[in-house]
PDB file of C-alpha atoms in Angstrom:
ATOM      1  CA  MET A  10      72.990  -3.146   4.490  1.00 75.00           C
ATOM      2  CA  GLY A  11      73.660  -6.247   2.387  1.00 82.00           C
ATOM      3  CA  ARG A  12      76.003  -7.648   5.034  1.00 86.00           C
ATOM      4  CA  ILE A  13      73.413  -7.073   7.782  1.00 88.00           C
ATOM      5  CA  VAL A  14      70.740  -8.871   5.758  1.00 89.00           C
ATOM      6  CA  ALA A  15      73.129 -11.772   5.056  1.00 88.00           C
ATOM      7  CA  ILE A  16      73.872 -12.191   8.775  1.00 87.00           C
ATOM      8  CA  ALA A  17      70.161 -11.946   9.602  1.00 88.00           C
ATOM      9  CA  ALA A  18      69.320 -14.603   7.015  1.00 90.00           C
ATOM     10  CA  ALA A  19      71.963 -16.929   8.454  1.00 86.00           C
ATOM     11  CA  GLU A  20      70.621 -16.396  11.980  1.00 85.00           C
ATOM     12  CA  LEU A  21      67.071 -17.107  10.826  1.00 87.00           C
ATOM     13  CA  ARG A  22      68.216 -20.394   9.301  1.00 86.00           C
ATOM     14  CA  ILE A  23      69.902 -21.303  12.587  1.00 83.00           C
ATOM     15  CA  ALA A  24      66.773 -20.365  14.549  1.00 81.00           C
ATOM     16  CA  ARG A  25      64.612 -22.481  12.253  1.00 80.00           C
ATOM     17  CA  ARG A  26      66.999 -25.426  12.482  1.00 81.00           C
ATOM     18  CA  ASN A  27      67.064 -25.167  16.283  1.00 76.00           C
ATOM     19  CA  ARG A  28      63.241 -24.969  16.372  1.00 79.00           C
ATOM     20  CA  TRP A  29      63.390 -21.564  18.076  1.00 74.00           C
ATOM     21  CA  VAL A  30      60.617 -20.112  15.931  1.00 78.00           C
ATOM     22  CA  LEU A  31      58.316 -23.044  16.600  1.00 82.00           C
ATOM     23  CA  THR A  32      59.175 -23.226  20.311  1.00 83.00           C
ATOM     24  CA  ALA A  33      58.700 -19.508  20.982  1.00 82.00           C
ATOM     25  CA  THR A  34      55.428 -19.444  19.033  1.00 84.00           C
ATOM     26  CA  LEU A  35      53.995 -22.470  20.830  1.00 87.00           C
ATOM     27  CA  ILE A  36      54.948 -21.027  24.217  1.00 84.00           C
ATOM     28  CA  MET A  37      53.235 -17.726  23.461  1.00 84.00           C
ATOM     29  CA  VAL A  38      50.098 -19.301  21.979  1.00 84.00           C
ATOM     30  CA  LEU A  39      49.600 -21.822  24.792  1.00 86.00           C
ATOM     31  CA  PHE A  40      50.264 -19.409  27.645  1.00 82.00           C
ATOM     32  CA  ALA A  41      48.190 -16.605  26.102  1.00 81.00           C
ATOM     33  CA  LEU A  42      45.201 -18.882  25.457  1.00 81.00           C
ATOM     34  CA  ALA A  43      45.382 -20.457  28.910  1.00 80.00           C
ATOM     35  CA  LEU A  44      45.683 -17.126  30.717  1.00 75.00           C
ATOM     36  CA  THR A  45      42.942 -15.515  28.630  1.00 72.00           C
ATOM     37  CA  PHE A  46      40.266 -18.031  29.522  1.00 70.00           C
ATOM     38  CA  ALA A  47      41.503 -18.705  33.053  1.00 70.00           C
ATOM     39  CA  GLY A  48      41.159 -14.977  33.801  1.00 56.00           C
ATOM     40  CA  SER A  49      37.783 -14.441  32.139  1.00 54.00           C
ATOM     41  CA  ALA A  50      35.762 -14.413  35.397  1.00 52.00           C
ATOM     42  CA  PRO A  51      35.917 -10.609  36.078  1.00 50.00           C
ATOM     43  CA  THR A  52      34.148  -9.658  32.823  1.00 49.00           C
ATOM     44  CA  GLY A  53      30.683  -9.564  34.390  1.00 50.00           C
ATOM     45  CA  SER A  54      31.623  -7.732  37.580  1.00 49.00           C
ATOM     46  CA  LEU A  55      33.710  -5.127  35.749  1.00 50.00           C
ATOM     47  CA  GLY A  56      31.237  -4.631  32.918  1.00 54.00           C
ATOM     48  CA  VAL A  57      33.850  -5.021  30.173  1.00 62.00           C
ATOM     49  CA  ASP A  58      34.153  -7.422  27.252  1.00 68.00           C
ATOM     50  CA  LEU A  59      36.308 -10.549  27.399  1.00 75.00           C
ATOM     51  CA  LEU A  60      38.975  -9.120  25.105  1.00 78.00           C
ATOM     52  CA  THR A  61      39.606  -6.255  27.549  1.00 78.00           C
ATOM     53  CA  VAL A  62      40.184  -8.685  30.414  1.00 77.00           C
ATOM     54  CA  ALA A  63      42.278 -10.851  28.094  1.00 79.00           C
ATOM     55  CA  VAL A  64      44.534  -7.904  27.218  1.00 82.00           C
ATOM     56  CA  ALA A  65      45.007  -7.122  30.919  1.00 79.00           C
ATOM     57  CA  SER A  66      45.934 -10.770  31.576  1.00 80.00           C
ATOM     58  CA  MET A  67      48.246 -10.958  28.555  1.00 85.00           C
ATOM     59  CA  THR A  68      49.968  -7.735  29.630  1.00 85.00           C
ATOM     60  CA  THR A  69      50.985  -9.451  32.858  1.00 83.00           C
ATOM     61  CA  LEU A  70      52.075 -12.518  30.883  1.00 85.00           C
ATOM     62  CA  SER A  71      54.190 -10.460  28.502  1.00 89.00           C
ATOM     63  CA  VAL A  72      55.959  -8.640  31.346  1.00 91.00           C
ATOM     64  CA  TYR A  73      57.422 -11.975  32.416  1.00 91.00           C
ATOM     65  CA  LEU A  74      57.579 -13.956  29.191  1.00 90.00           C
ATOM     66  CA  ALA A  75      58.812 -11.420  26.612  1.00 92.00           C
ATOM     67  CA  PRO A  76      62.042 -10.591  28.524  1.00 94.00           C
ATOM     68  CA  LEU A  77      62.597 -14.282  29.297  1.00 92.00           C
ATOM     69  CA  LEU A  78      62.222 -15.390  25.673  1.00 91.00           C
ATOM     70  CA  ALA A  79      64.430 -12.525  24.478  1.00 93.00           C
ATOM     71  CA  LEU A  80      67.199 -13.393  26.930  1.00 93.00           C
ATOM     72  CA  MET A  81      66.951 -17.093  26.064  1.00 91.00           C
ATOM     73  CA  VAL A  82      67.482 -16.227  22.402  1.00 89.00           C
ATOM     74  CA  ALA A  83      70.250 -13.651  22.985  1.00 90.00           C
ATOM     75  CA  PHE A  84      72.464 -14.960  25.800  1.00 90.00           C
ATOM     76  CA  ASP A  85      74.318 -17.412  23.512  1.00 87.00           C
ATOM     77  CA  ALA A  86      74.518 -15.126  20.481  1.00 87.00           C
ATOM     78  CA  LEU A  87      78.087 -13.918  21.119  1.00 88.00           C
ATOM     79  CA  ALA A  88      79.460 -16.084  23.936  1.00 87.00           C
ATOM     80  CA  GLY A  89      78.334 -19.238  22.149  1.00 84.00           C
ATOM     81  CA  GLU A  90      79.921 -18.110  18.899  1.00 84.00           C
ATOM     82  CA  ALA A  91      83.185 -17.474  20.739  1.00 85.00           C
ATOM     83  CA  ASP A  92      83.053 -20.877  22.463  1.00 83.00           C
ATOM     84  CA  ARG A  93      82.520 -22.658  19.147  1.00 81.00           C
ATOM     85  CA  GLY A  94      85.186 -20.651  17.343  1.00 79.00           C
ATOM     86  CA  GLY A  95      82.716 -19.111  14.922  1.00 80.00           C
ATOM     87  CA  LEU A  96      83.148 -15.544  16.140  1.00 81.00           C
ATOM     88  CA  ALA A  97      86.820 -15.365  15.139  1.00 83.00           C
ATOM     89  CA  LEU A  98      85.911 -16.635  11.669  1.00 83.00           C
ATOM     90  CA  LEU A  99      83.041 -14.144  11.377  1.00 83.00           C
ATOM     91  CA  LEU A 100      85.251 -11.232  12.398  1.00 81.00           C
ATOM     92  CA  SER A 101      87.820 -12.233   9.768  1.00 83.00           C
ATOM     93  CA  TYR A 102      85.306 -11.225   7.090  1.00 82.00           C
ATOM     94  CA  PRO A 103      84.875  -7.576   6.012  1.00 85.00           C
ATOM     95  CA  VAL A 104      82.036  -6.974   8.462  1.00 85.00           C
ATOM     96  CA  SER A 105      81.976  -4.659  11.478  1.00 88.00           C
ATOM     97  CA  ARG A 106      80.895  -5.628  14.966  1.00 89.00           C
ATOM     98  CA  GLY A 107      77.992  -3.216  14.718  1.00 89.00           C
ATOM     99  CA  GLU A 108      76.802  -4.967  11.570  1.00 91.00           C
ATOM    100  CA  ILE A 109      77.041  -8.344  13.315  1.00 89.00           C
ATOM    101  CA  LEU A 110      74.905  -7.070  16.173  1.00 91.00           C
ATOM    102  CA  ALA A 111      72.413  -5.481  13.784  1.00 91.00           C
ATOM    103  CA  GLY A 112      72.069  -8.687  11.735  1.00 91.00           C
ATOM    104  CA  LYS A 113      71.610 -10.915  14.763  1.00 92.00           C
ATOM    105  CA  GLY A 114      69.180  -8.449  16.314  1.00 92.00           C
ATOM    106  CA  LEU A 115      67.105  -8.205  13.139  1.00 93.00           C
ATOM    107  CA  ALA A 116      66.731 -11.988  12.916  1.00 93.00           C
ATOM    108  CA  HIS A 117      66.036 -12.561  16.590  1.00 93.00           C
ATOM    109  CA  LEU A 118      63.539  -9.701  16.723  1.00 94.00           C
ATOM    110  CA  ALA A 119      61.710 -11.220  13.753  1.00 93.00           C
ATOM    111  CA  VAL A 120      61.427 -14.514  15.660  1.00 91.00           C
ATOM    112  CA  LEU A 121      60.049 -12.759  18.745  1.00 91.00           C
ATOM    113  CA  ALA A 122      57.676 -10.578  16.731  1.00 93.00           C
ATOM    114  CA  PHE A 123      56.230 -13.594  14.932  1.00 91.00           C
ATOM    115  CA  ALA A 124      55.788 -15.510  18.202  1.00 90.00           C
ATOM    116  CA  MET A 125      54.101 -12.602  19.975  1.00 91.00           C
ATOM    117  CA  ALA A 126      51.830 -11.699  17.076  1.00 91.00           C
ATOM    118  CA  ALA A 127      50.766 -15.332  16.731  1.00 90.00           C
ATOM    119  CA  GLY A 128      50.284 -15.890  20.466  1.00 88.00           C
ATOM    120  CA  PHE A 129      48.487 -12.697  21.373  1.00 89.00           C
ATOM    121  CA  GLY A 130      46.612 -12.613  18.069  1.00 88.00           C
ATOM    122  CA  ALA A 131      45.262 -16.134  18.567  1.00 87.00           C
ATOM    123  CA  ALA A 132      44.272 -15.481  22.174  1.00 83.00           C
ATOM    124  CA  GLY A 133      42.752 -12.097  21.331  1.00 82.00           C
ATOM    125  CA  GLY A 134      40.783 -13.550  18.433  1.00 83.00           C
ATOM    126  CA  ALA A 135      39.467 -16.385  20.604  1.00 83.00           C
ATOM    127  CA  ALA A 136      38.485 -13.915  23.350  1.00 78.00           C
ATOM    128  CA  ALA A 137      36.711 -11.657  20.854  1.00 78.00           C
ATOM    129  CA  LEU A 138      34.744 -14.569  19.429  1.00 79.00           C
ATOM    130  CA  ALA A 139      33.823 -15.903  22.878  1.00 76.00           C
ATOM    131  CA  GLY A 140      33.003 -12.666  24.686  1.00 67.00           C
ATOM    132  CA  GLY A 141      32.884  -9.814  22.226  1.00 67.00           C
ATOM    133  CA  ALA A 142      35.283  -6.953  21.532  1.00 68.00           C
ATOM    134  CA  GLY A 143      34.938  -3.192  21.223  1.00 74.00           C
ATOM    135  CA  PRO A 144      37.135  -0.738  19.300  1.00 79.00           C
ATOM    136  CA  GLU A 145      39.034   0.208  22.464  1.00 80.00           C
ATOM    137  CA  SER A 146      39.862  -3.395  23.326  1.00 79.00           C
ATOM    138  CA  VAL A 147      41.009  -4.132  19.753  1.00 84.00           C
ATOM    139  CA  ALA A 148      43.285  -1.066  19.869  1.00 86.00           C
ATOM    140  CA  ALA A 149      44.606  -2.260  23.252  1.00 84.00           C
ATOM    141  CA  LEU A 150      45.420  -5.669  21.742  1.00 88.00           C
ATOM    142  CA  LEU A 151      47.338  -4.127  18.845  1.00 91.00           C
ATOM    143  CA  ARG A 152      49.203  -1.847  21.266  1.00 90.00           C
ATOM    144  CA  LEU A 153      50.031  -4.876  23.427  1.00 90.00           C
ATOM    145  CA  ILE A 154      51.560  -6.740  20.485  1.00 92.00           C
ATOM    146  CA  ALA A 155      53.623  -3.742  19.337  1.00 93.00           C
ATOM    147  CA  SER A 156      54.861  -2.849  22.824  1.00 92.00           C
ATOM    148  CA  SER A 157      55.674  -6.510  23.568  1.00 93.00           C
ATOM    149  CA  VAL A 158      57.924  -6.572  20.522  1.00 94.00           C
ATOM    150  CA  LEU A 159      59.555  -3.364  21.777  1.00 94.00           C
ATOM    151  CA  LEU A 160      60.059  -4.897  25.229  1.00 95.00           C
ATOM    152  CA  GLY A 161      61.570  -7.969  23.586  1.00 94.00           C
ATOM    153  CA  ALA A 162      63.962  -5.736  21.620  1.00 94.00           C
ATOM    154  CA  ILE A 163      65.172  -4.138  24.853  1.00 95.00           C
ATOM    155  CA  PHE A 164      65.999  -7.459  26.455  1.00 95.00           C
ATOM    156  CA  LEU A 165      67.518  -8.810  23.256  1.00 94.00           C
ATOM    157  CA  ALA A 166      70.018  -5.947  23.346  1.00 94.00           C
ATOM    158  CA  LEU A 167      70.622  -6.459  27.068  1.00 95.00           C
ATOM    159  CA  GLY A 168      71.119 -10.169  26.347  1.00 94.00           C
ATOM    160  CA  TYR A 169      73.768  -9.340  23.759  1.00 94.00           C
ATOM    161  CA  ALA A 170      75.550  -7.159  26.319  1.00 93.00           C
ATOM    162  CA  VAL A 171      75.482 -10.033  28.825  1.00 93.00           C
ATOM    163  CA  SER A 172      76.698 -12.446  26.150  1.00 91.00           C
ATOM    164  CA  ALA A 173      79.630 -10.172  25.307  1.00 90.00           C
ATOM    165  CA  LEU A 174      80.572  -9.613  28.951  1.00 90.00           C
ATOM    166  CA  ALA A 175      80.436 -13.285  29.962  1.00 87.00           C
ATOM    167  CA  ALA A 176      83.457 -15.517  29.654  1.00 73.00           C
ATOM    168  CA  SER A 177      81.440 -18.496  28.389  1.00 84.00           C
ATOM    169  CA  SER A 178      77.971 -19.640  27.396  1.00 87.00           C
ATOM    170  CA  ALA A 179      77.370 -20.999  30.889  1.00 88.00           C
ATOM    171  CA  GLY A 180      78.360 -17.683  32.419  1.00 90.00           C
ATOM    172  CA  ALA A 181      76.141 -15.827  29.973  1.00 90.00           C
ATOM    173  CA  ALA A 182      73.187 -18.056  30.885  1.00 91.00           C
ATOM    174  CA  ALA A 183      73.704 -17.376  34.590  1.00 93.00           C
ATOM    175  CA  MET A 184      74.014 -13.633  34.025  1.00 93.00           C
ATOM    176  CA  ALA A 185      70.899 -13.593  31.818  1.00 93.00           C
ATOM    177  CA  ALA A 186      68.900 -15.416  34.473  1.00 94.00           C
ATOM    178  CA  GLY A 187      70.109 -12.936  37.085  1.00 94.00           C
ATOM    179  CA  LEU A 188      69.232  -9.989  34.868  1.00 95.00           C
ATOM    180  CA  TRP A 189      65.699 -11.299  34.322  1.00 95.00           C
ATOM    181  CA  LEU A 190      65.261 -11.914  38.043  1.00 95.00           C
ATOM    182  CA  VAL A 191      66.399  -8.423  38.992  1.00 94.00           C
ATOM    183  CA  ALA A 192      64.572  -6.508  36.253  1.00 93.00           C
ATOM    184  CA  VAL A 193      61.268  -8.369  36.371  1.00 92.00           C
ATOM    185  CA  VAL A 194      60.922  -9.622  39.952  1.00 91.00           C
ATOM    186  CA  LEU A 195      63.317  -8.132  42.497  1.00 93.00           C
ATOM    187  CA  TYR A 196      63.035  -4.535  41.265  1.00 92.00           C
ATOM    188  CA  ASP A 197      59.302  -4.486  41.969  1.00 88.00           C
ATOM    189  CA  LEU A 198      59.761  -6.209  45.313  1.00 91.00           C
ATOM    190  CA  GLY A 199      62.273  -3.545  46.316  1.00 90.00           C
ATOM    191  CA  LEU A 200      59.881  -0.773  45.294  1.00 87.00           C
ATOM    192  CA  LEU A 201      57.060  -2.459  47.186  1.00 86.00           C
ATOM    193  CA  GLY A 202      59.177  -2.554  50.338  1.00 88.00           C
ATOM    194  CA  ALA A 203      60.024   1.124  49.909  1.00 86.00           C
ATOM    195  CA  VAL A 204      56.342   2.006  49.476  1.00 84.00           C
ATOM    196  CA  VAL A 205      55.427   0.080  52.637  1.00 86.00           C
ATOM    197  CA  TRP A 206      58.165   1.941  54.508  1.00 85.00           C
ATOM    198  CA  SER A 207      57.104   5.326  53.114  1.00 80.00           C
ATOM    199  CA  GLY A 208      53.354   4.879  53.517  1.00 78.00           C
ATOM    200  CA  ASP A 209      51.636   7.882  51.965  1.00 78.00           C
ATOM    201  CA  GLY A 210      54.799   9.960  52.080  1.00 75.00           C
ATOM    202  CA  ALA A 211      56.688  11.868  49.411  1.00 78.00           C
ATOM    203  CA  PHE A 212      58.395   8.753  48.064  1.00 82.00           C
ATOM    204  CA  THR A 213      55.111   6.993  47.322  1.00 79.00           C
ATOM    205  CA  ARG A 214      53.459  10.057  45.787  1.00 79.00           C
ATOM    206  CA  HIS A 215      56.337  11.581  43.818  1.00 79.00           C
ATOM    207  CA  VAL A 216      59.306   9.188  43.434  1.00 85.00           C
ATOM    208  CA  PHE A 217      57.721   5.754  43.191  1.00 84.00           C
ATOM    209  CA  PRO A 218      55.803   6.354  39.902  1.00 84.00           C
ATOM    210  CA  TRP A 219      58.939   7.610  38.144  1.00 89.00           C
ATOM    211  CA  LEU A 220      60.984   4.646  39.373  1.00 90.00           C
ATOM    212  CA  LEU A 221      58.310   2.406  37.885  1.00 87.00           C
ATOM    213  CA  ALA A 222      58.598   4.185  34.545  1.00 88.00           C
ATOM    214  CA  ALA A 223      62.399   3.867  34.637  1.00 92.00           C
ATOM    215  CA  ASN A 224      62.225   0.073  34.554  1.00 93.00           C
ATOM    216  CA  PRO A 225      61.378  -1.197  31.025  1.00 94.00           C
ATOM    217  CA  ALA A 226      59.160  -4.023  32.300  1.00 92.00           C
ATOM    218  CA  ASP A 227      57.131  -1.655  34.480  1.00 89.00           C
ATOM    219  CA  ALA A 228      57.071   1.026  31.766  1.00 90.00           C
ATOM    220  CA  PHE A 229      55.595  -1.574  29.418  1.00 91.00           C
ATOM    221  CA  ARG A 230      52.883  -2.420  31.921  1.00 86.00           C
ATOM    222  CA  LEU A 231      52.102   1.236  32.679  1.00 84.00           C
ATOM    223  CA  TRP A 232      51.880   2.101  28.985  1.00 85.00           C
ATOM    224  CA  ASN A 233      49.423  -0.680  28.232  1.00 82.00           C
ATOM    225  CA  VAL A 234      47.188  -0.155  31.251  1.00 74.00           C
ATOM    226  CA  GLY A 235      47.395   3.642  31.175  1.00 64.00           C
ATOM    227  CA  ALA A 236      46.455   4.003  27.524  1.00 55.00           C
ATOM    228  CA  ALA A 237      43.034   2.408  27.996  1.00 53.00           C
ATOM    229  CA  GLU A 238      40.867   3.075  31.043  1.00 53.00           C
ATOM    230  CA  ALA A 239      39.038  -0.245  30.760  1.00 48.00           C
ATOM    231  CA  VAL A 240      42.315  -2.194  30.714  1.00 48.00           C
ATOM    232  CA  ALA A 241      43.606  -0.208  33.689  1.00 49.00           C
ATOM    233  CA  LEU A 242      40.409  -1.007  35.564  1.00 49.00           C
ATOM    234  CA  ALA A 243      40.696  -4.711  34.733  1.00 45.00           C
ATOM    235  CA  SER A 244      44.366  -4.836  35.740  1.00 47.00           C
ATOM    236  CA  GLY A 245      44.000  -2.872  38.976  1.00 47.00           C
ATOM    237  CA  MET A 246      46.767  -0.385  38.060  1.00 57.00           C
ATOM    238  CA  GLN A 247      44.648   2.716  37.525  1.00 58.00           C
ATOM    239  CA  GLY A 248      46.292   4.615  40.396  1.00 61.00           C
ATOM    240  CA  ALA A 249      49.846   3.982  39.252  1.00 63.00           C
ATOM    241  CA  ALA A 250      48.976   4.889  35.660  1.00 63.00           C
ATOM    242  CA  ASP A 251      47.274   8.144  36.701  1.00 68.00           C
ATOM    243  CA  ALA A 252      50.254   9.276  38.804  1.00 72.00           C
ATOM    244  CA  LEU A 253      52.424   9.837  35.722  1.00 78.00           C
ATOM    245  CA  PRO A 254      52.079  11.928  32.567  1.00 82.00           C
ATOM    246  CA  ARG A 255      50.823   9.893  29.625  1.00 81.00           C
ATOM    247  CA  TRP A 256      54.162  10.294  27.817  1.00 86.00           C
ATOM    248  CA  ALA A 257      56.407   8.988  30.611  1.00 87.00           C
ATOM    249  CA  ALA A 258      56.025   5.223  30.095  1.00 87.00           C
ATOM    250  CA  PRO A 259      56.118   5.188  26.259  1.00 89.00           C
ATOM    251  CA  VAL A 260      59.123   7.533  26.155  1.00 92.00           C
ATOM    252  CA  SER A 261      60.977   5.287  28.608  1.00 92.00           C
ATOM    253  CA  LEU A 262      60.129   2.214  26.555  1.00 92.00           C
ATOM    254  CA  VAL A 263      61.216   3.847  23.292  1.00 93.00           C
ATOM    255  CA  LEU A 264      64.537   5.123  24.718  1.00 94.00           C
ATOM    256  CA  TRP A 265      65.533   1.854  26.365  1.00 94.00           C
ATOM    257  CA  PRO A 266      66.385  -0.063  23.134  1.00 92.00           C
ATOM    258  CA  PHE A 267      68.878   2.602  22.092  1.00 92.00           C
ATOM    259  CA  ALA A 268      70.533   2.606  25.520  1.00 93.00           C
ATOM    260  CA  ALA A 269      70.632  -1.206  25.657  1.00 93.00           C
ATOM    261  CA  LEU A 270      71.988  -1.490  22.122  1.00 92.00           C
ATOM    262  CA  GLY A 271      74.680   1.076  22.918  1.00 92.00           C
ATOM    263  CA  LEU A 272      75.686  -0.965  25.968  1.00 93.00           C
ATOM    264  CA  ALA A 273      75.764  -4.141  23.865  1.00 92.00           C
ATOM    265  CA  ARG A 274      77.930  -2.479  21.205  1.00 92.00           C
ATOM    266  CA  LEU A 275      80.336  -1.189  23.855  1.00 92.00           C
ATOM    267  CA  ALA A 276      80.612  -4.628  25.486  1.00 90.00           C
ATOM    268  CA  PHE A 277      81.025  -6.376  22.127  1.00 88.00           C
ATOM    269  CA  GLY A 278      83.772  -3.941  21.150  1.00 86.00           C
ATOM    270  CA  ARG A 279      85.808  -5.071  24.151  1.00 84.00           C
ATOM    271  CA  MET A 280      85.146  -8.772  23.624  1.00 80.00           C
ATOM    272  CA  GLU A 281      88.027 -10.968  22.499  1.00 76.00           C
ATOM    273  CA  PRO A 282      86.986 -13.594  19.915  1.00 66.00           C
TER     274      PRO A 282
END
């Protein structure tokens, strides 16, 4: 445990020196505040408070931004170390590859958690002050922050796997960009095409909801909109959320970090320093 904490502390110092903490926090705060007040128009027509609409807007923001920030932090974690010669030195110490991954992951997850709590907390507080907030919307905000951190953890681990598989930092960056594009954008476009082809058939009614839950980005969205009826109404995803059992999306989101971390450990074990 001491070795993991030492690696995490070193990574936090690097992140602070590279302004990663400040950059990630500013990105989250600015985007969350802008999206909150730009999307405040539906509050009157839907009959919900501003914080509810803000949570629905920030859920969409987090689907895109949390994986992107996580991959930006993680893609260089192993490939960059190998390029700079630091990985061979690190592996010469009495520390296992699993401990290296755990230390880096702990530090990077702390950076993401701070950025998301600051960004969503600031936007949620501003929305509550400007348009009111009920107990359900406050619970939805807290769930959004926690699940965003979980989504970030998934893509951090996937980023480590990409970093270990790539031959260089440039290759890792390209693979990370491709992973984000497929998981966050192209996957949904493919499902949309399949739904259009199926119409109201068996695929749309029985297969499509489970394929949504299988993707961590979509599972995150389903969990947040399905857990609160008002948020689902504001986001327009009530039908998709109702088509699945309540446990499907959260279970998928909880299992994904373990699967992604196992993949990262396997890829790192085969990586030559």
